[in-house]
Amino acid sequence: MVSSDFGADFQWGVSSAAFQIEGACTTDGRSPSIWDTFTARKGKIKNGDHARTACDFYQRYAGDIDLIQEMNIPNFRFSLSWPRIMPQGTGKVNQPGIDFYNRVIDACLARGITPWITLYHWDLPQGLQDRGGWTNRDVVGWLEDYAACAATRFGDRVRHWMVLNEPAVFTGAGYFFGVHAPGLTGLRNFFPAAHHATLAMGRIGRVLRSALPQAMVGTTFSCSSVHPLRNRERDIQAAIRADALINRMFIEPILGLGYPVADLKALQGIEAYMQPNDEKELPFTFDFIGLQNYTREVVRHAWIVPYLRARLVPPRNRGIALTTQMGWEVYPQAIYEMISKFSAYTNVPRIYITENGAAFPDEVADGRVHDPLRQQYLEANLAQVLRARQEGLNVHGYFAWTLTDNFEWAEGYFPRFGLVHVNAETQQRIIKDSGRWYAGFLRS
Ligand code: FCB
């Protein structure tokens, strides 16, 4: 397999997110985000880790973008920190925040790297959470303001935009399970947060498209193929419900299909948050959809689990020996299955894989990091993307997660996802063997 097998116009890249790498949380007028608040709470993050320095990307961006260039990666996806740009969440713009992203964008362009911007990768300004955050319908308007500001400031040089990163994860983990910021729980938080996130995608899509008619406007979704544990009716039905929640709930309203209530009755509860015009406002034709896939899920019927009546069966209970540091099964066919599933929708002009990668415990030996498992993971996943491509499915790009080992949310610095190793004490960077392999592959 060589990269030219994917065709000359296939987009190759690497992805990152502001809060996971930047550090400088109180520098140059940045206000706290919900993730600063959440990491400061006892017991919320593994090892009590925090992201006050993270990878120090705020200072080291130029060197890190040099590494992207060194690895022959033509596209860099990063997110903007909302509280750096608008510390109160709305209104006044913080010029040093704008200046920082201008430097990042210009550093990319100077090296022939195309910047791709995600507007919202989970770091909501805390001031907006104090007003209800995603549970408050006003969040859509707040995000419109911020998006319009970013479009005006950066749209002259940035053509590729993504509205949200993985709405299912930030609303599910943050507003239902409470394991991510802001740590809220229950359906009375999840339903409004989820509906407002869904509404925001189209609304912000429209803001970007009218401000930047030449732009490519997208948004990203987490996805995992869902398989029933056993080939029996109850597990099959459980898999259908879990699939509706994990893969369909956020994209289908955008495609004009509404929430998948027929397959997951509990979603009826979200209708209480719909207003008369919403049905018309939800659909929006994005230029591209970003899919982010890491693994598959296996589910079984479980009457004891409320609403869903289904339970994930973890890999260790299925005799799976090889998992990543996240406890995720290595199952490369999942990415093919997801491309295939999302290609079947009409109204999805193009799919890009905007994240895919794996965390393994790396060690530095003689200045090198030998990480064969990560390289194998990437190769096996890419082989599945190529298979999809050769079958004529609608996939046009692949972005590896991620450039540098970084702050992996509630898991802290334990999982290492980077193509580049980072020593947290010294901030020294070493391109791992997998990064060297990716560099060579992109030349092929
Ligand atoms: C995704 C997130 C990303 C990173 C990877 C491992 O859900 O978008 O920030 O945490 O998982």
Coordinates of C-alpha atoms and ligand atoms in Angstrom, one line a residue:
M1 CA 0.0 0.0 0.0
V2 CA 1.3 3.4 -1.0
S3 CA -0.3 6.8 -0.4
S4 CA -0.7 7.4 -4.2
D5 CA -3.1 4.3 -4.2
F6 CA -5.6 6.7 -2.6
G7 CA -5.5 9.1 -5.5
A8 CA -3.9 12.5 -6.0
D9 CA -6.7 14.5 -4.5
F10 CA -7.0 12.5 -1.3
Q11 CA -6.4 14.8 1.7
W12 CA -3.8 13.6 4.3
G13 CA -3.5 15.3 7.6
V14 CA -3.0 15.2 11.4
S15 CA -5.5 16.5 14.0
S16 CA -5.3 18.2 17.4
A17 CA -7.4 20.2 19.8
A18 CA -6.6 23.4 21.6
F19 CA -7.2 22.4 25.2
Q20 CA -5.3 19.2 24.8
I21 CA -2.1 20.9 23.7
E22 CA -1.9 24.6 24.2
G23 CA -1.4 25.2 27.9
A24 CA -1.0 28.9 28.7
C25 CA -4.5 28.7 30.3
T26 CA -4.2 32.1 32.0
T27 CA -1.9 33.8 29.5
D28 CA -2.8 36.9 27.4
G29 CA -6.3 37.3 28.6
R30 CA -7.6 33.8 28.1
S31 CA -10.4 33.0 30.6
P32 CA -11.2 29.6 32.1
S33 CA -13.1 27.1 30.1
I34 CA -15.3 24.3 31.5
W35 CA -12.3 22.0 31.2
D36 CA -10.1 24.2 33.4
T37 CA -12.9 24.1 36.0
F38 CA -13.4 20.4 35.6
T39 CA -9.7 19.4 35.8
A40 CA -9.4 21.4 39.1
R41 CA -12.1 19.2 40.7
K42 CA -10.7 16.4 42.8
G43 CA -10.9 13.0 41.4
K44 CA -12.1 13.9 38.0
I45 CA -8.9 13.3 36.0
K46 CA -6.6 10.3 36.2
N47 CA -3.6 11.0 38.4
G48 CA -4.9 14.4 39.1
D49 CA -3.4 15.6 35.8
H50 CA -4.2 19.1 34.5
A51 CA -3.6 20.9 31.3
R52 CA -2.1 24.2 32.6
T53 CA 1.0 23.5 30.5
A54 CA -0.1 20.5 28.3
C55 CA 2.3 20.4 25.3
D56 CA 3.0 24.1 25.6
F57 CA 1.8 24.5 22.0
Y58 CA 1.1 28.2 22.8
Q59 CA 4.9 28.8 22.9
R60 CA 6.1 25.9 20.8
Y61 CA 3.7 26.0 17.9
A62 CA 6.3 26.9 15.3
G63 CA 8.5 24.0 16.3
D64 CA 5.5 21.7 16.2
I65 CA 4.5 22.9 12.8
D66 CA 8.1 22.3 11.7
L67 CA 7.5 18.6 12.7
I68 CA 4.4 18.4 10.6
Q69 CA 6.4 19.6 7.7
E70 CA 9.2 17.2 8.5
M71 CA 6.6 14.4 8.4
N72 CA 5.4 15.5 5.0
I73 CA 1.9 16.0 6.3
P74 CA 0.0 18.5 4.1
N75 CA -3.0 19.4 6.3
F76 CA -3.2 20.3 10.0
R77 CA -6.5 20.3 11.8
F78 CA -6.5 22.2 15.1
S79 CA -9.2 23.9 17.1
L80 CA -9.6 27.5 18.3
S81 CA -10.0 28.1 22.0
W82 CA -13.2 30.0 22.4
P83 CA -12.1 31.5 25.8
R84 CA -8.9 32.8 24.3
I85 CA -10.8 34.6 21.5
M86 CA -13.8 35.8 23.5
P87 CA -13.0 35.5 27.2
Q88 CA -16.6 36.2 28.2
G89 CA -18.0 33.9 25.6
T90 CA -19.7 36.7 23.6
G91 CA -19.0 40.3 22.9
K92 CA -15.5 41.6 23.4
V93 CA -12.8 40.0 21.3
N94 CA -9.4 39.4 22.9
Q95 CA -6.8 40.6 20.4
P96 CA -3.9 38.5 21.8
G97 CA -6.0 35.4 21.2
I98 CA -6.6 36.4 17.6
D99 CA -2.9 37.2 17.2
F100 CA -1.9 33.7 18.4
Y101 CA -4.1 31.9 15.8
N102 CA -2.8 34.3 13.1
R103 CA 0.7 33.2 14.0
V104 CA -0.4 29.5 13.9
I105 CA -2.2 29.9 10.5
D106 CA 0.7 31.9 9.0
A107 CA 3.2 29.4 10.3
C108 CA 1.2 26.6 8.5
L109 CA 1.0 28.6 5.3
A110 CA 4.6 29.5 5.3
R111 CA 5.5 25.8 5.4
G112 CA 3.0 24.8 2.7
I113 CA 0.6 23.2 5.2
T114 CA -3.1 23.8 4.9
P115 CA -4.9 24.8 8.1
W116 CA -8.2 23.2 9.0
I117 CA -10.1 24.8 11.8
T118 CA -12.5 23.2 14.3
L119 CA -14.5 25.9 16.0
Y120 CA -15.6 23.9 19.0
H121 CA -13.6 21.1 20.5
W122 CA -15.2 21.1 23.9
D123 CA -13.6 24.1 25.7
L124 CA -16.7 26.2 26.4
P125 CA -16.0 29.4 28.2
Q126 CA -16.8 28.9 31.9
G127 CA -18.8 32.1 31.9
L128 CA -21.2 30.6 29.5
Q129 CA -21.5 27.4 31.5
D130 CA -22.5 29.6 34.4
R131 CA -25.5 30.6 32.3
G132 CA -26.4 26.9 31.6
G133 CA -23.9 26.1 28.9
W134 CA -25.2 23.7 26.3
T135 CA -28.5 23.2 28.3
N136 CA -29.3 26.9 27.5
R137 CA -30.8 27.4 24.1
D138 CA -28.9 30.8 23.9
V139 CA -25.7 28.8 23.4
V140 CA -26.6 28.7 19.7
G141 CA -26.5 32.4 19.4
W142 CA -23.3 32.6 21.5
L143 CA -21.7 30.2 19.1
E144 CA -23.0 32.2 16.1
D145 CA -21.2 35.3 17.5
Y146 CA -18.0 33.5 18.0
A147 CA -18.1 31.7 14.7
A148 CA -18.8 35.0 12.8
C149 CA -15.8 36.6 14.6
A150 CA -13.5 33.6 13.7
A151 CA -14.7 33.7 10.1
T152 CA -14.0 37.4 9.7
R153 CA -10.6 37.2 11.3
F154 CA -9.2 34.0 9.8
G155 CA -11.4 33.4 6.7
D156 CA -9.1 35.2 4.4
R157 CA -6.5 32.4 4.8
V158 CA -8.5 29.4 6.1
R159 CA -10.8 27.6 3.7
H160 CA -11.6 24.4 5.7
W161 CA -13.9 24.7 8.7
M162 CA -15.6 22.3 11.1
V163 CA -18.3 23.5 13.5
L164 CA -18.4 20.9 16.3
N165 CA -16.1 18.1 17.4
E166 CA -18.1 15.0 18.3
P167 CA -21.4 16.3 19.7
A168 CA -22.3 12.8 20.9
V169 CA -19.3 12.6 23.1
F170 CA -19.3 16.1 24.6
T171 CA -23.0 15.9 25.4
G172 CA -23.0 12.3 26.5
A173 CA -19.9 12.3 28.6
G174 CA -20.3 15.9 29.8
Y175 CA -24.1 16.2 30.3
F176 CA -25.3 12.7 30.9
F177 CA -22.5 10.6 32.5
G178 CA -20.7 13.5 34.0
V179 CA -17.3 12.1 33.3
H180 CA -16.2 15.0 31.1
A181 CA -16.7 18.7 31.7
P182 CA -18.9 20.2 32.9
G183 CA -19.7 17.0 34.8
L184 CA -23.5 17.2 34.6
T185 CA -25.7 14.1 34.6
G186 CA -29.1 12.8 33.6
L187 CA -31.5 13.2 30.8
R188 CA -32.7 16.6 31.9
N189 CA -29.2 17.9 31.1
F190 CA -28.5 15.6 28.2
F191 CA -31.6 16.2 26.1
P192 CA -31.4 20.0 26.0
A193 CA -27.6 19.9 25.5
A194 CA -28.0 17.4 22.7
H195 CA -30.8 19.3 20.9
H196 CA -28.9 22.6 21.1
A197 CA -25.7 21.0 19.8
T198 CA -27.7 19.5 16.9
L199 CA -29.4 22.9 16.2
A200 CA -26.0 24.7 16.4
M201 CA -24.5 22.6 13.6
G202 CA -26.8 23.9 10.9
R203 CA -27.1 27.4 12.3
I204 CA -23.3 27.8 12.5
G205 CA -22.9 26.1 9.1
R206 CA -25.1 28.9 7.7
V207 CA -23.1 31.6 9.4
L208 CA -19.8 30.2 7.9
R209 CA -21.3 29.7 4.5
S210 CA -22.7 33.2 4.2
A211 CA -19.5 34.8 5.7
L212 CA -17.2 32.7 3.5
P213 CA -18.9 31.6 0.3
Q214 CA -15.7 29.9 -0.9
A215 CA -15.1 27.9 2.3
M216 CA -15.5 24.1 2.7
V217 CA -17.8 23.8 5.7
G218 CA -18.1 20.6 7.7
T219 CA -18.6 19.2 11.1
T220 CA -17.4 16.0 12.8
F221 CA -19.0 13.0 14.4
S222 CA -17.7 10.2 16.5
C223 CA -18.8 6.7 15.3
S224 CA -18.2 3.1 16.1
S225 CA -19.7 0.1 14.4
V226 CA -22.1 -1.7 16.7
H227 CA -22.2 -5.5 16.7
P228 CA -24.6 -7.7 18.7
L229 CA -22.8 -10.0 21.1
R230 CA -24.8 -13.0 19.9
N231 CA -26.8 -13.6 16.8
R232 CA -30.1 -13.6 18.7
E233 CA -33.0 -11.3 18.4
R234 CA -32.7 -9.6 21.8
D235 CA -29.0 -8.7 21.2
I236 CA -29.7 -7.6 17.6
Q237 CA -32.4 -5.3 18.8
A238 CA -30.1 -3.9 21.5
A239 CA -27.5 -3.2 18.8
I240 CA -30.0 -1.3 16.8
R241 CA -30.9 0.9 19.8
A242 CA -27.2 1.5 20.6
D243 CA -26.4 2.3 17.0
A244 CA -29.2 4.9 17.0
L245 CA -27.6 6.6 20.0
I246 CA -24.0 6.2 19.1
N247 CA -24.0 6.8 15.3
R248 CA -27.3 8.3 14.1
M249 CA -28.8 10.7 16.7
F250 CA -26.7 13.7 15.8
I251 CA -26.3 13.4 12.0
E252 CA -29.8 12.3 11.0
P253 CA -31.6 15.6 12.0
I254 CA -28.9 17.4 10.0
L255 CA -29.7 15.3 7.0
G256 CA -33.4 16.1 7.3
L257 CA -34.3 12.7 8.8
G258 CA -35.2 13.8 12.3
Y259 CA -34.1 12.0 15.5
P260 CA -34.1 8.2 15.1
V261 CA -37.0 7.9 17.6
A262 CA -38.5 4.9 15.8
D263 CA -35.4 2.8 16.7
L264 CA -34.8 4.4 20.2
K265 CA -38.1 5.3 21.8
A266 CA -36.4 7.1 24.7
L267 CA -35.3 9.9 22.3
Q268 CA -38.9 11.1 22.3
G269 CA -37.9 13.0 25.4
I270 CA -35.8 15.3 23.3
E271 CA -38.9 16.6 21.5
A272 CA -39.8 18.6 24.6
Y273 CA -36.9 20.9 23.7
M274 CA -38.0 21.4 20.0
Q275 CA -39.5 24.7 19.1
P276 CA -41.9 25.2 16.2
N277 CA -39.2 26.2 13.6
D278 CA -36.6 23.8 14.6
E279 CA -37.6 21.1 12.2
K280 CA -37.0 23.4 9.3
E281 CA -33.7 24.8 10.8
L282 CA -32.1 21.5 11.6
P283 CA -31.2 20.3 8.1
F284 CA -28.1 21.7 6.5
T285 CA -26.0 20.4 3.6
F286 CA -22.4 20.5 4.8
D287 CA -19.6 20.3 2.2
F288 CA -18.1 17.5 4.1
I289 CA -18.7 15.3 7.2
G290 CA -15.8 14.4 9.4
L291 CA -15.9 10.9 10.8
Q292 CA -13.8 9.9 13.8
N293 CA -13.4 6.3 14.4
Y294 CA -11.3 4.3 16.8
T295 CA -12.9 1.0 17.4
R296 CA -16.2 -1.0 17.4
E297 CA -18.7 -1.7 20.1
V298 CA -20.2 -5.1 20.9
V299 CA -23.5 -4.9 22.8
R300 CA -26.0 -7.2 24.5
H301 CA -29.5 -6.8 25.7
A302 CA -29.7 -5.6 29.3
W303 CA -33.1 -5.0 30.8
I304 CA -31.5 -3.4 33.8
V305 CA -30.1 -0.5 31.8
P306 CA -32.8 2.2 31.7
Y307 CA -33.9 3.7 28.4
L308 CA -31.4 1.9 26.2
R309 CA -31.9 -1.7 27.5
A310 CA -28.5 -2.5 26.1
R311 CA -25.0 -2.7 27.5
L312 CA -21.5 -2.6 26.0
V313 CA -19.5 -5.7 26.4
P314 CA -15.9 -4.7 27.1
P315 CA -13.2 -6.5 25.1
R316 CA -11.8 -8.2 28.1
N317 CA -15.1 -10.0 28.6
R318 CA -14.9 -11.2 25.0
G319 CA -11.4 -12.7 25.3
I320 CA -9.8 -9.9 23.3
A321 CA -6.2 -9.8 24.1
L322 CA -5.0 -6.7 22.3
T323 CA -6.6 -3.4 23.4
T324 CA -5.2 0.1 23.4
Q325 CA -4.4 2.2 26.6
M326 CA -8.0 3.4 26.3
G327 CA -9.2 -0.2 26.7
W328 CA -10.5 -0.1 23.1
E329 CA -10.4 -3.2 20.9
V330 CA -8.2 -3.0 17.8
Y331 CA -10.8 -3.7 15.1
P332 CA -9.7 -2.1 11.8
Q333 CA -12.8 -3.2 9.9
A334 CA -14.8 -0.7 11.9
I335 CA -13.5 2.2 9.9
Y336 CA -14.6 0.5 6.7
E337 CA -18.0 -0.3 8.1
M338 CA -18.5 3.3 9.2
I339 CA -17.5 4.8 5.8
S340 CA -19.8 2.3 4.3
K341 CA -22.7 3.2 6.6
F342 CA -22.3 7.0 6.2
S343 CA -21.8 6.7 2.5
A344 CA -25.2 5.3 2.2
Y345 CA -26.8 8.5 3.3
T346 CA -27.8 10.9 0.6
N347 CA -26.8 14.5 1.2
V348 CA -23.3 13.8 2.5
P349 CA -21.2 15.2 -0.3
R350 CA -17.8 14.0 1.0
I351 CA -16.5 12.1 4.0
Y352 CA -13.2 12.8 5.5
I353 CA -11.8 10.7 8.4
T354 CA -10.9 13.6 10.7
E355 CA -9.5 11.4 13.5
N356 CA -8.2 7.8 13.8
G357 CA -5.3 6.6 15.9
A358 CA -4.3 4.5 18.9
A359 CA -2.7 5.0 22.4
F360 CA 0.0 2.5 23.4
P361 CA 2.6 2.8 26.2
D362 CA 5.6 4.0 24.4
E363 CA 9.2 4.1 25.7
V364 CA 12.2 6.1 24.7
A365 CA 15.3 4.0 24.0
D366 CA 18.4 5.7 22.7
G367 CA 16.5 8.7 21.5
R368 CA 14.0 6.7 19.5
V369 CA 10.5 5.5 20.2
H370 CA 9.8 2.1 18.7
D371 CA 6.0 1.8 18.5
P372 CA 5.2 -1.1 16.2
L373 CA 1.6 -1.5 17.5
R374 CA 0.7 2.1 16.6
Q375 CA 2.2 1.7 13.1
Q376 CA 0.3 -1.6 12.6
Y377 CA -2.9 0.1 13.8
L378 CA -2.5 2.9 11.3
E379 CA -1.6 0.6 8.4
A380 CA -4.5 -1.8 9.1
N381 CA -6.9 1.1 9.4
L382 CA -5.6 2.7 6.2
A383 CA -5.9 -0.6 4.4
Q384 CA -9.6 -0.5 5.3
V385 CA -10.0 3.1 4.1
L386 CA -8.3 2.1 0.8
R387 CA -10.7 -0.8 0.5
A388 CA -13.6 1.6 1.0
R389 CA -12.1 4.0 -1.6
Q390 CA -11.6 1.2 -4.1
E391 CA -15.2 0.2 -3.7
G392 CA -16.1 3.7 -4.7
L393 CA -17.3 4.8 -1.3
N394 CA -17.4 8.4 -0.5
V395 CA -14.2 8.9 1.5
H396 CA -11.7 11.6 0.4
G397 CA -9.3 12.2 3.3
Y398 CA -7.6 10.8 6.4
F399 CA -6.3 12.7 9.4
A400 CA -4.3 10.8 12.1
W401 CA -5.0 11.5 15.7
T402 CA -2.7 13.1 16.8
L403 CA 0.5 15.1 16.4
T404 CA 1.9 15.0 19.9
D405 CA 1.1 13.0 23.0
N406 CA -1.3 15.3 24.9
F407 CA -3.9 15.8 27.6
E408 CA -6.4 13.0 26.9
W409 CA -9.3 14.6 28.8
A410 CA -10.4 12.5 31.9
E411 CA -7.6 10.1 31.2
G412 CA -4.9 12.8 31.7
Y413 CA -1.5 12.1 30.1
F414 CA -1.7 8.3 30.6
P415 CA -2.8 7.4 27.0
R416 CA -0.2 8.3 24.4
F417 CA -1.8 8.9 21.0
G418 CA 0.9 11.0 19.4
L419 CA 3.0 10.4 16.3
V420 CA 5.4 12.5 18.3
H421 CA 6.5 11.6 21.8
V422 CA 6.5 14.4 24.4
N423 CA 8.4 14.3 27.6
A424 CA 6.1 16.1 30.0
E425 CA 8.9 17.4 32.2
T426 CA 11.3 18.7 29.5
Q427 CA 8.8 19.2 26.6
Q428 CA 11.3 17.4 24.4
R429 CA 9.8 16.0 21.2
I430 CA 10.8 12.8 19.4
I431 CA 9.1 11.7 16.2
K432 CA 8.1 8.1 17.0
D433 CA 8.8 5.3 14.5
S434 CA 5.1 5.4 13.6
G435 CA 5.5 9.1 12.7
R436 CA 8.6 8.3 10.6
W437 CA 6.6 5.6 8.9
Y438 CA 3.7 8.0 8.2
A439 CA 6.2 10.5 6.8
G440 CA 7.6 7.8 4.4
F441 CA 4.2 6.6 3.5
L442 CA 3.1 10.1 2.6
R443 CA 6.0 10.4 0.2
S444 CA 5.1 7.1 -1.5
Ligands
FCB1 C1 -11.9 11.8 20.4 C2 -11.6 13.3 20.6 C3 -10.2 13.7 20.7 C4 -9.4 12.6 21.4 C5 -9.6 11.2 20.8 C6 -8.8 10.1 21.4 O1 -13.1 11.5 20.9 O2 -12.2 14.1 19.6 O3 -10.0 14.9 21.3 O4 -9.6 12.7 22.7 O5 -11.0 10.9 20.9

